[in-house]
Amino acid sequence: MATLSPLQQARAGYPPKLPAVLAENGPFVALTESEPTTSVADADEIRAQFPQTYGLPVVTFAPGAQRDTEPLVVGVILSGGQAPGGHNVIAGLHDGLKDLNPESTLLGFKGGPQGLMKDRSVVLTEAVIDAYRNTGGFDMIQSGRDKIEKPEDFAATVATCARHGVRALVVIGGDDSNTNACLLAQYMLDHQTGIQVIGCPKTIDGDLKNEQIEVSFGFDTATKVYSELIGNIERDANSAQKYWHFIKLMGRSASHIALECALQTQPNICIISEEVAARRQTLKQVVDELVAVIRARAEKGRDFGVVLIPEGLIEFIPEMQALIHELNDLLSEKSPTKPYFDSLTHGDERLQCVSQKLSPSASQAFSSLPLGIQLQLLGDRDPHGNVQVSRIETEKLLIDLIGDALQEHKVAGTYKGKFSAQAHFLGYEGRCAAPSNFDADYCYSLGYTAAALIGGGKTGYLSSVRNLCAPASEWEAGGIPLTMMMNLERRHGAAKPVIRKALVDLDGKPFKTFAAQRQAWAEGTEYVYPGPIQYFGPPAVCDGVSQTLRLERG
Ligand code: FBP
């Protein structure tokens, strides 16, 4: 028996809140349907690929229906990176299914999509679920980044479901995993399996959001954890007054996490990748702007500061983006260069192999980077063919380039300060934290909503809970057709239908609020120290939503 900390023990008894329609009616709700929907772009291609799930209506729950539901066997997988609250989605799903019919069974497939294809299942009994209520992590059934993509993968998934009598699958994942859920829903309909597929919006990155989905789960908790740590570093910076701290933050391409943490902690600088791309800034221009702030602070005797860096930055600098696209194509499984590249064991041989194949401009951008970064850019791609930005040490790259530039200013007599830098990377620290009250409630509601959608016979939907700035009782639950969020994007060298990633909107309130204050933060020392997540205490301290959600929807 695992030893539980006092907080874990107290937290196990926390009853997550549900939207009133579910708290009062259980999963027996009437489904109100909108007009048929369209995809966010590329309608003809998306309709052609998803003939039976394209155009489905948005579904909203209302009080009303009483149904006799047979016992159901439902399978669930966690897919992609960890995000706080995943266990509560499963708990909400479990409780919703048991409320539909106490004889229903929830099967967890272990290790993500792979567990489904290879049939590694575990029955998620009441006792198992109770042990994980309100806990962080995905350790109940683990996750994986595999995809169900080849015909044999789909066939294996159907065979697993047939073996267990699974009537519905719930995929808890981000944009790529839910794209996969949409393909699976279409396949199940094409093959008349009768198996429903429902997704749930997960990712700390905050990039699975749109008109209908206000936020993905995990973003709230992860950004609160990072903001606590950034606040602590800020206080250290202001106490010691001798270091510049460069903090890279997870979030993959989008800068939502960096922006949210900046709004919570008011650092001296926060780079927003989407702005760098919009201004078409070169790496040198990005560095020059940082150097200007460091020099200005040095003139006031402030040789310290805090800089937030989104982990996807390098992909948004135009010359680097072009380079990364070429590298992704060169290193894709379909590339004729790949087998030879893989056969090389030494880094310098790999560098040579790739450099010869790059266009002159990409080759120039590549050779301008330090050796370590070049090698990191050649590292393994993720299963979707993208470079793994969490492995690229952009914070160290910037420190090096800034150090060189300041040295030149020193020689020219235009800088007299002292530059001593510390590099940090915050990512894994936040992904498995115990969910905040917001995430605990939101996740439980998402899981319970998925059960109600299954009870209502729906497939090809993403579980949705909206109106999130209001008290939980006023939240609105329902389902969004997965095809509604899709467009075509380039993957593995070809145009593929995928759920559109939400990047930071430079016209949106969160960015504008940040932009209006950043000059003052750069010059002064206006740090804010949010402190650790509080689970018990006054609602103002425990139940607040993220700044991003408040500014976008509040
Ligand atoms: P998901 O998009 O799957 O939720 O993953 C998010 C993330 O935490 C990114 O922020 C990060 O770049 C990536 O996962 C790291 O992946 P890994 O866990 O494979 O190192």
Coordinates of C-alpha atoms and ligand atoms in Angstrom, one line a residue:
M1 CA 0.0 0.0 0.0
A2 CA 1.5 3.4 -1.0
T3 CA 2.1 5.9 1.7
L4 CA -0.1 9.0 1.3
S5 CA 1.0 12.4 2.3
P6 CA -1.4 14.3 4.6
L7 CA -2.4 16.5 1.7
Q8 CA -3.1 13.5 -0.5
Q9 CA -5.3 12.0 2.2
A10 CA -7.3 15.2 2.6
R11 CA -7.5 15.7 -1.1
A12 CA -8.9 12.2 -1.8
G13 CA -12.2 13.3 -0.2
Y14 CA -12.6 16.4 -2.3
P15 CA -16.0 16.2 -4.2
P16 CA -15.5 17.7 -7.7
K17 CA -18.3 20.1 -8.8
L18 CA -20.5 19.4 -11.8
P19 CA -22.6 21.7 -14.0
A20 CA -26.1 21.9 -12.5
V21 CA -27.6 20.0 -15.5
L22 CA -25.5 17.0 -14.7
A23 CA -25.6 17.4 -10.9
E24 CA -29.4 17.4 -11.0
N25 CA -30.1 14.9 -13.8
G26 CA -27.1 12.6 -13.7
P27 CA -26.1 11.5 -17.3
F28 CA -29.8 11.4 -18.3
V29 CA -30.0 14.6 -20.2
A30 CA -31.8 15.8 -23.3
L31 CA -29.5 16.7 -26.1
T32 CA -30.3 20.0 -27.9
E33 CA -28.7 20.1 -31.4
S34 CA -27.5 23.2 -33.3
E35 CA -27.6 23.6 -37.1
P36 CA -25.2 21.4 -39.1
T37 CA -21.6 22.7 -38.6
T38 CA -18.7 23.2 -41.0
S39 CA -14.9 22.7 -40.5
V40 CA -12.7 25.7 -39.7
A41 CA -11.2 25.5 -43.2
D42 CA -10.8 23.2 -46.2
A43 CA -14.4 22.1 -46.0
D44 CA -14.5 20.0 -49.2
E45 CA -11.4 18.0 -48.3
I46 CA -12.5 17.4 -44.7
R47 CA -16.1 16.4 -45.8
A48 CA -14.6 14.0 -48.3
Q49 CA -12.4 12.3 -45.7
F50 CA -15.1 12.2 -43.0
P51 CA -18.3 11.7 -44.9
Q52 CA -20.3 10.5 -41.9
T53 CA -19.0 12.7 -39.1
Y54 CA -18.7 15.9 -41.1
G55 CA -21.4 18.6 -40.4
L56 CA -22.7 17.0 -37.2
P57 CA -24.5 19.6 -34.9
V58 CA -23.1 21.0 -31.7
V59 CA -24.8 19.3 -28.8
T60 CA -25.9 21.0 -25.5
F61 CA -27.3 19.2 -22.5
A62 CA -30.7 20.2 -21.0
P63 CA -32.8 18.7 -18.3
G64 CA -35.1 16.1 -19.5
A65 CA -34.5 12.7 -20.8
Q66 CA -34.9 9.5 -18.9
R67 CA -33.5 6.5 -20.7
D68 CA -33.1 2.9 -19.9
T69 CA -29.5 2.2 -20.6
E70 CA -28.2 -1.3 -20.9
P71 CA -24.9 -2.1 -19.1
L72 CA -22.2 -0.7 -21.3
V73 CA -18.5 -1.7 -21.6
V74 CA -16.5 1.4 -22.3
G75 CA -12.7 1.7 -23.0
V76 CA -10.6 4.7 -22.2
I77 CA -7.0 5.7 -23.1
L78 CA -4.8 8.6 -22.1
S79 CA -2.8 9.9 -25.1
G80 CA 0.2 12.2 -25.4
G81 CA 1.9 14.1 -22.6
Q82 CA 0.8 14.2 -19.0
A83 CA -1.6 16.9 -17.8
P84 CA -3.0 17.5 -14.3
G85 CA -6.5 16.2 -14.0
G86 CA -6.4 13.1 -16.3
H87 CA -7.4 10.8 -13.4
N88 CA -10.4 13.0 -12.7
V89 CA -11.6 12.7 -16.3
I90 CA -11.5 8.9 -15.8
A91 CA -13.2 9.2 -12.4
G92 CA -16.0 11.4 -13.9
L93 CA -16.4 8.9 -16.8
H94 CA -16.5 6.0 -14.4
D95 CA -19.2 7.6 -12.2
G96 CA -21.2 8.8 -15.2
L97 CA -21.2 5.3 -16.7
K98 CA -22.2 3.7 -13.3
D99 CA -25.0 6.3 -13.0
L100 CA -26.2 5.3 -16.5
N101 CA -26.2 1.7 -15.4
P102 CA -24.5 0.3 -12.3
E103 CA -23.6 -2.9 -14.2
S104 CA -21.5 -0.9 -16.7
T105 CA -17.8 -1.6 -16.9
L106 CA -14.9 0.8 -17.6
L107 CA -11.8 -0.7 -19.1
G108 CA -8.6 1.3 -19.1
F109 CA -6.1 0.5 -21.9
K110 CA -2.6 0.8 -20.7
G111 CA 0.0 3.0 -22.3
G112 CA -2.2 5.0 -24.7
P113 CA -3.2 3.9 -28.2
Q114 CA -0.6 1.1 -28.1
G115 CA -2.5 -0.5 -25.2
L116 CA -5.7 -0.5 -27.3
M117 CA -4.0 -2.0 -30.4
K118 CA -2.1 -4.6 -28.3
D119 CA -5.0 -5.2 -25.9
R120 CA -3.4 -4.4 -22.6
S121 CA -6.5 -3.7 -20.5
V122 CA -7.4 -3.3 -16.8
V123 CA -10.9 -3.1 -15.3
L124 CA -11.2 0.2 -13.6
T125 CA -13.2 -0.8 -10.5
E126 CA -14.5 1.6 -7.9
A127 CA -11.5 0.8 -5.7
V128 CA -9.0 1.6 -8.4
I129 CA -10.8 4.9 -9.2
D130 CA -11.0 5.9 -5.5
A131 CA -7.3 5.5 -5.2
Y132 CA -6.7 8.1 -7.9
R133 CA -9.4 10.7 -7.3
N134 CA -8.0 14.3 -7.5
T135 CA -4.5 13.1 -8.0
G136 CA -2.0 14.3 -10.6
G137 CA -0.2 12.1 -13.1
F138 CA -1.4 9.5 -15.6
D139 CA 0.0 6.5 -13.7
M140 CA -3.4 4.9 -13.3
I141 CA -3.1 3.5 -16.9
Q142 CA -0.2 5.5 -18.3
S143 CA -0.1 7.3 -21.7
G144 CA 1.7 7.0 -25.0
R145 CA 2.3 8.9 -28.1
D146 CA 1.6 6.2 -30.7
K147 CA -1.0 6.7 -33.4
I148 CA -3.7 4.4 -34.8
E149 CA -2.9 5.1 -38.5
K150 CA -2.2 2.0 -40.6
P151 CA -5.1 -0.3 -41.7
E152 CA -3.8 -3.0 -39.4
D153 CA -3.8 -0.6 -36.4
F154 CA -7.5 0.1 -37.0
A155 CA -8.2 -3.6 -37.4
A156 CA -6.3 -4.4 -34.2
T157 CA -8.3 -1.8 -32.3
V158 CA -11.6 -3.2 -33.5
A159 CA -10.5 -6.7 -32.6
T160 CA -9.6 -5.6 -29.1
C161 CA -13.0 -3.9 -28.7
A162 CA -14.8 -7.0 -30.0
R163 CA -12.9 -9.3 -27.6
H164 CA -14.2 -7.2 -24.6
G165 CA -17.6 -6.2 -26.0
V166 CA -16.5 -2.5 -25.9
R167 CA -19.4 -0.3 -27.1
A168 CA -17.6 3.1 -26.8
L169 CA -14.0 4.4 -26.6
V170 CA -12.9 7.6 -24.9
V171 CA -9.7 9.2 -26.1
I172 CA -8.2 11.7 -23.6
G173 CA -5.7 13.7 -25.6
G174 CA -4.5 16.9 -27.4
D175 CA -5.1 18.1 -30.9
D176 CA -3.2 15.2 -32.6
S177 CA -4.8 12.5 -30.4
N178 CA -8.3 13.9 -31.0
T179 CA -7.6 14.0 -34.8
N180 CA -6.8 10.4 -34.4
A181 CA -10.1 9.9 -32.4
C182 CA -11.9 11.5 -35.4
L183 CA -10.3 9.0 -37.8
L184 CA -11.3 6.2 -35.5
A185 CA -14.9 7.4 -35.2
Q186 CA -15.1 7.5 -39.0
Y187 CA -13.6 4.0 -39.3
M188 CA -16.0 2.6 -36.8
L189 CA -18.9 4.0 -38.8
D190 CA -17.5 2.9 -42.2
H191 CA -17.1 -0.7 -40.8
Q192 CA -20.5 -0.6 -39.0
T193 CA -18.9 -1.7 -35.8
G194 CA -21.4 0.3 -33.7
I195 CA -18.5 1.5 -31.5
Q196 CA -18.8 5.1 -30.5
V197 CA -15.7 7.4 -30.1
I198 CA -15.6 10.4 -27.8
G199 CA -12.6 12.7 -27.2
C200 CA -11.7 14.9 -24.2
P201 CA -9.5 18.0 -24.6
K202 CA -6.2 17.5 -22.7
T203 CA -2.9 19.4 -22.9
I204 CA -1.0 21.8 -20.6
D205 CA 0.0 23.6 -23.7
G206 CA -3.4 25.4 -23.9
D207 CA -3.4 25.1 -27.7
L208 CA -6.5 22.9 -28.1
K209 CA -9.0 25.7 -27.8
N210 CA -11.4 27.5 -30.2
E211 CA -14.8 29.2 -30.2
Q212 CA -16.3 26.1 -28.6
I213 CA -13.5 24.8 -26.4
E214 CA -12.5 27.5 -23.8
V215 CA -9.4 25.7 -22.5
S216 CA -7.8 22.3 -22.5
F217 CA -7.5 20.7 -19.1
G218 CA -4.1 20.8 -17.3
F219 CA -3.3 24.3 -18.5
D220 CA -4.6 25.9 -15.3
T221 CA -2.6 23.7 -12.9
A222 CA 0.6 23.6 -14.9
T223 CA 0.8 27.4 -15.3
K224 CA 0.0 27.9 -11.6
V225 CA 2.9 25.6 -10.7
Y226 CA 5.3 27.3 -13.1
S227 CA 4.2 30.7 -11.9
E228 CA 4.9 29.7 -8.3
L229 CA 8.4 28.7 -9.4
I230 CA 9.0 31.8 -11.5
G231 CA 7.8 34.0 -8.6
N232 CA 10.4 32.2 -6.3
I233 CA 13.1 32.8 -8.9
E234 CA 12.1 36.4 -9.3
R235 CA 12.4 36.9 -5.5
D236 CA 15.8 35.3 -5.6
A237 CA 16.8 37.5 -8.5
N238 CA 15.7 40.6 -6.6
S239 CA 17.4 39.4 -3.4
A240 CA 20.8 38.5 -4.9
Q241 CA 20.7 41.1 -7.6
K242 CA 23.5 39.4 -9.5
Y243 CA 21.8 37.0 -12.1
W244 CA 19.8 37.2 -15.2
H245 CA 17.5 34.1 -15.2
F246 CA 16.5 32.7 -18.5
I247 CA 13.5 30.4 -18.0
K248 CA 12.3 28.3 -20.9
L249 CA 8.7 27.1 -20.5
M250 CA 7.0 24.1 -22.1
G251 CA 4.1 24.5 -24.4
R252 CA 5.4 23.2 -27.7
S253 CA 4.6 25.6 -30.6
A254 CA 2.2 28.0 -28.9
S255 CA 3.3 30.6 -26.3
H256 CA 0.1 30.3 -24.2
I257 CA 2.0 29.0 -21.1
A258 CA 4.7 31.7 -21.3
L259 CA 2.0 34.4 -21.7
E260 CA -0.1 33.1 -18.8
C261 CA 3.0 32.9 -16.5
A262 CA 4.0 36.4 -17.5
L263 CA 0.5 37.7 -16.6
Q264 CA 0.8 36.0 -13.3
T265 CA 4.4 37.0 -12.4
Q266 CA 5.3 40.2 -14.3
P267 CA 8.9 39.3 -15.3
N268 CA 11.2 41.8 -17.0
I269 CA 10.9 40.1 -20.4
C270 CA 8.6 37.5 -21.9
I271 CA 9.1 36.5 -25.5
I272 CA 6.0 35.6 -27.4
S273 CA 6.9 33.4 -30.4
E274 CA 3.8 34.4 -32.4
E275 CA 4.8 38.0 -32.2
V276 CA 8.3 37.2 -33.3
A277 CA 6.8 35.5 -36.3
A278 CA 4.4 38.3 -37.0
R279 CA 7.2 40.8 -36.9
R280 CA 9.4 38.5 -39.0
Q281 CA 12.2 39.0 -36.6
T282 CA 15.5 37.3 -37.2
L283 CA 17.4 35.6 -34.4
K284 CA 19.8 38.5 -34.2
Q285 CA 16.9 41.0 -33.9
V286 CA 15.4 38.9 -31.0
V287 CA 18.8 39.0 -29.3
D288 CA 19.3 42.7 -29.9
E289 CA 16.0 43.5 -28.2
L290 CA 17.0 41.4 -25.2
V291 CA 20.4 43.1 -25.1
A292 CA 18.8 46.6 -25.2
V293 CA 16.7 45.8 -22.0
I294 CA 19.8 44.3 -20.3
R295 CA 21.9 47.4 -21.1
A296 CA 19.1 49.8 -20.0
R297 CA 18.7 48.0 -16.6
A298 CA 22.5 47.9 -16.2
E299 CA 22.6 51.7 -16.5
K300 CA 20.3 51.9 -13.5
G301 CA 22.5 49.5 -11.6
R302 CA 20.1 46.6 -12.1
D303 CA 22.3 43.7 -13.4
F304 CA 19.6 41.2 -12.8
G305 CA 16.3 40.1 -14.3
V306 CA 14.0 37.4 -15.4
V307 CA 13.3 36.4 -19.0
L308 CA 10.5 33.9 -20.0
I309 CA 11.1 32.0 -23.2
P310 CA 8.4 29.8 -24.9
E311 CA 9.9 26.4 -25.8
G312 CA 8.7 26.7 -29.4
L313 CA 10.5 30.0 -30.1
I314 CA 13.0 28.7 -32.5
E315 CA 10.3 27.4 -34.8
F316 CA 8.8 30.9 -35.2
I317 CA 11.9 32.7 -36.2
P318 CA 11.4 32.8 -40.0
E319 CA 14.9 31.7 -41.0
M320 CA 14.8 28.9 -38.4
Q321 CA 11.3 27.9 -39.4
A322 CA 12.4 27.4 -43.0
L323 CA 15.4 25.4 -41.8
I324 CA 13.2 23.2 -39.5
H325 CA 10.7 22.5 -42.3
E326 CA 13.6 21.3 -44.5
L327 CA 15.0 19.2 -41.7
N328 CA 11.6 17.7 -41.0
D329 CA 11.2 16.7 -44.6
L330 CA 14.8 15.4 -44.8
L331 CA 14.4 13.3 -41.7
S332 CA 10.8 12.1 -42.3
E333 CA 10.3 8.3 -42.6
K334 CA 9.5 8.8 -46.3
S335 CA 12.7 10.7 -47.1
P336 CA 15.3 8.8 -49.2
T337 CA 18.0 10.4 -47.0
K338 CA 16.6 8.9 -43.8
P339 CA 18.0 5.3 -44.0
Y340 CA 21.5 6.7 -44.7
F341 CA 21.2 9.3 -42.0
D342 CA 20.1 6.6 -39.5
S343 CA 23.1 4.4 -40.4
L344 CA 25.5 7.2 -39.3
T345 CA 26.6 7.0 -35.7
H346 CA 28.8 10.1 -35.3
G347 CA 27.3 13.5 -34.9
D348 CA 29.7 15.2 -37.3
E349 CA 28.8 12.6 -40.0
R350 CA 25.1 13.4 -39.5
L351 CA 25.8 17.1 -39.6
Q352 CA 27.7 16.7 -42.9
C353 CA 25.0 14.5 -44.4
V354 CA 22.3 17.0 -43.7
S355 CA 24.2 20.2 -44.5
Q356 CA 24.8 18.9 -48.0
K357 CA 21.1 18.5 -48.7
L358 CA 19.9 21.8 -47.3
S359 CA 19.1 24.8 -49.5
P360 CA 21.7 27.6 -49.4
S361 CA 19.6 29.8 -47.1
A362 CA 18.8 26.9 -44.7
S363 CA 22.4 25.8 -44.7
Q364 CA 23.5 29.3 -43.7
A365 CA 20.9 29.4 -40.9
F366 CA 22.0 26.0 -39.8
S367 CA 25.7 26.9 -39.7
S368 CA 25.0 30.1 -37.8
L369 CA 24.0 27.9 -34.8
P370 CA 26.3 26.5 -32.1
L371 CA 27.1 22.8 -32.6
G372 CA 25.0 21.6 -29.6
I373 CA 21.9 23.2 -31.0
Q374 CA 22.6 21.8 -34.5
L375 CA 22.7 18.3 -33.0
Q376 CA 19.6 18.9 -31.0
L377 CA 17.8 19.9 -34.2
L378 CA 18.7 16.6 -35.7
G379 CA 17.3 14.6 -32.8
D380 CA 14.4 12.2 -33.2
R381 CA 11.1 13.6 -34.5
D382 CA 7.9 13.0 -32.5
P383 CA 5.4 10.5 -34.0
H384 CA 3.8 13.3 -35.9
G385 CA 7.0 14.2 -37.7
N386 CA 7.7 17.4 -35.7
V387 CA 11.0 18.4 -34.1
Q388 CA 10.8 17.9 -30.3
V389 CA 11.2 21.5 -29.2
S390 CA 11.4 20.6 -25.5
R391 CA 14.9 19.1 -26.3
I392 CA 16.3 22.3 -27.9
E393 CA 18.1 24.4 -25.4
T394 CA 16.9 27.8 -26.7
E395 CA 17.5 29.4 -23.3
K396 CA 21.2 28.5 -23.5
L397 CA 21.4 29.6 -27.1
L398 CA 20.1 33.0 -26.1
I399 CA 22.5 33.3 -23.2
D400 CA 25.4 32.6 -25.4
L401 CA 24.4 35.0 -28.1
I402 CA 23.5 37.8 -25.6
G403 CA 26.9 37.2 -23.8
D404 CA 28.7 37.7 -27.1
A405 CA 26.7 40.8 -28.0
L406 CA 27.3 42.4 -24.6
Q407 CA 31.0 41.7 -24.9
E408 CA 31.0 43.7 -28.1
H409 CA 29.2 46.5 -26.4
K410 CA 31.7 46.4 -23.6
V411 CA 34.6 46.7 -26.0
A412 CA 32.8 49.6 -27.7
G413 CA 32.3 51.3 -24.3
T414 CA 28.5 51.1 -24.6
Y415 CA 27.9 48.7 -21.7
K416 CA 29.5 48.7 -18.3
G417 CA 27.3 46.2 -16.5
K418 CA 28.0 42.6 -15.4
F419 CA 26.1 39.8 -17.1
S420 CA 25.9 36.5 -15.3
A421 CA 23.1 34.2 -16.4
Q422 CA 21.3 31.1 -15.1
A423 CA 19.3 28.8 -17.4
H424 CA 16.1 27.0 -16.3
F425 CA 13.6 24.8 -18.1
L426 CA 10.2 24.4 -16.5
G427 CA 8.1 21.6 -18.0
Y428 CA 7.9 18.3 -16.4
E429 CA 7.7 20.0 -13.0
G430 CA 4.1 21.0 -13.7
R431 CA 2.6 18.2 -15.8
C432 CA 1.7 15.8 -13.0
A433 CA 0.9 18.2 -10.2
A434 CA -2.2 17.5 -8.2
P435 CA -5.0 19.3 -10.1
S436 CA -6.1 22.7 -8.9
N437 CA -9.7 23.0 -7.8
F438 CA -10.5 24.3 -11.3
D439 CA -8.9 21.4 -13.1
A440 CA -10.3 18.8 -10.6
D441 CA -13.8 20.1 -11.3
Y442 CA -13.4 20.7 -15.0
C443 CA -11.8 17.3 -15.6
Y444 CA -14.5 15.4 -13.6
S445 CA -17.1 17.3 -15.6
L446 CA -15.5 16.5 -18.9
G447 CA -15.4 12.8 -18.0
Y448 CA -19.0 12.8 -16.8
T449 CA -20.1 14.6 -20.0
A450 CA -18.3 12.0 -22.1
A451 CA -20.5 9.3 -20.3
A452 CA -23.6 11.4 -21.0
L453 CA -22.7 11.7 -24.7
I454 CA -22.1 7.9 -24.9
G455 CA -25.5 7.4 -23.2
G456 CA -27.0 9.7 -25.8
G457 CA -25.6 7.5 -28.6
K458 CA -23.1 10.2 -29.9
T459 CA -19.9 9.5 -31.8
G460 CA -17.2 11.7 -33.3
Y461 CA -17.6 14.4 -30.6
L462 CA -15.3 16.2 -28.2
S463 CA -16.6 16.4 -24.7
S464 CA -17.2 20.1 -23.9
V465 CA -17.8 22.1 -20.8
R466 CA -18.2 25.9 -21.3
N467 CA -18.9 29.1 -19.4
L468 CA -15.9 28.3 -17.3
C469 CA -15.5 31.7 -15.6
A470 CA -18.9 31.3 -13.9
P471 CA -19.3 29.0 -10.8
A472 CA -19.3 25.3 -11.8
S473 CA -23.1 25.1 -11.3
E474 CA -23.5 27.4 -14.3
W475 CA -21.1 25.6 -16.6
E476 CA -22.7 24.3 -19.8
A477 CA -22.0 20.8 -20.9
G478 CA -22.3 19.1 -24.3
G479 CA -20.3 17.9 -27.3
I480 CA -18.5 19.5 -30.2
P481 CA -18.1 17.6 -33.5
L482 CA -14.4 16.8 -34.0
T483 CA -14.6 17.6 -37.7
M484 CA -15.7 21.2 -36.8
M485 CA -12.2 22.0 -35.6
M486 CA -10.3 20.5 -38.6
N487 CA -8.3 21.9 -41.4
L488 CA -5.5 20.6 -43.7
E489 CA -1.9 20.9 -42.5
R490 CA 1.4 19.5 -43.7
R491 CA 2.5 16.4 -41.9
H492 CA 5.3 14.0 -42.9
G493 CA 5.6 15.9 -46.2
A494 CA 1.8 15.7 -47.1
A495 CA -1.4 17.6 -46.5
K496 CA -3.4 15.9 -43.7
P497 CA -6.7 16.7 -42.0
V498 CA -5.9 17.8 -38.4
I499 CA -7.5 19.7 -35.6
R500 CA -6.2 23.3 -35.9
K501 CA -3.8 24.3 -33.1
A502 CA -4.6 27.6 -31.4
L503 CA -1.7 30.0 -31.3
V504 CA -1.6 33.1 -29.2
D505 CA -3.9 35.7 -30.8
L506 CA -2.0 39.0 -31.0
D507 CA -5.3 40.8 -31.1
G508 CA -6.7 38.9 -28.1
K509 CA -7.0 40.4 -24.6
P510 CA -4.3 38.3 -22.9
F511 CA -1.6 39.5 -25.3
K512 CA -2.8 43.1 -25.3
T513 CA -3.0 43.2 -21.5
F514 CA 0.6 41.9 -21.4
A515 CA 1.8 44.2 -24.2
A516 CA 0.4 47.3 -22.4
Q517 CA 2.5 46.6 -19.3
R518 CA 5.7 45.0 -20.5
Q519 CA 7.7 48.3 -20.9
A520 CA 7.1 49.0 -17.2
W521 CA 8.1 45.4 -16.2
A522 CA 11.3 45.7 -18.3
E523 CA 12.5 48.9 -16.7
G524 CA 11.3 48.4 -13.2
T525 CA 11.1 45.4 -10.8
E526 CA 7.4 44.7 -10.6
Y527 CA 7.5 41.0 -9.9
V528 CA 4.4 39.3 -8.5
Y529 CA 4.8 36.2 -6.3
P530 CA 1.7 33.9 -6.8
G531 CA 2.9 31.3 -4.3
P532 CA 1.8 27.6 -4.4
I533 CA -1.6 26.3 -5.5
Q534 CA -4.0 26.3 -2.6
Y535 CA -6.6 23.5 -2.4
F536 CA -8.3 24.5 0.9
G537 CA -9.2 28.0 1.9
P538 CA -11.1 31.1 0.7
P539 CA -12.5 30.7 -2.8
A540 CA -10.6 33.8 -4.0
V541 CA -7.3 32.0 -3.2
C542 CA -8.4 28.4 -4.2
D543 CA -10.9 28.6 -7.1
G544 CA -9.5 31.3 -9.4
V545 CA -9.3 30.6 -13.1
S546 CA -6.2 31.4 -15.2
Q547 CA -5.6 35.0 -16.3
T548 CA -5.9 33.9 -19.9
L549 CA -9.3 32.3 -19.4
R550 CA -10.5 35.3 -17.3
L551 CA -9.4 37.8 -20.0
E552 CA -10.7 35.8 -22.9
R553 CA -14.1 34.7 -21.4
G554 CA -14.6 36.5 -18.1
Ligands
FBP1 P1 0.7 17.1 -25.3 O1 0.6 18.0 -26.4 O2 0.7 15.7 -25.7 O3 -0.2 17.3 -24.2 O4 2.2 17.3 -24.7 C1 2.6 18.5 -24.2 C2 4.0 18.5 -23.8 O5 4.2 18.6 -22.5 C3 4.7 19.7 -24.6 O6 4.6 20.9 -23.8 C4 6.1 19.3 -24.7 O7 6.8 19.9 -25.7 C5 6.0 17.8 -24.9 O8 4.8 17.4 -24.3 C6 7.1 17.0 -24.3 O9 7.0 15.7 -24.7 P2 7.6 14.4 -24.0 O10 6.8 14.1 -22.8 O11 7.5 13.3 -25.0 O12 9.0 14.8 -23.6

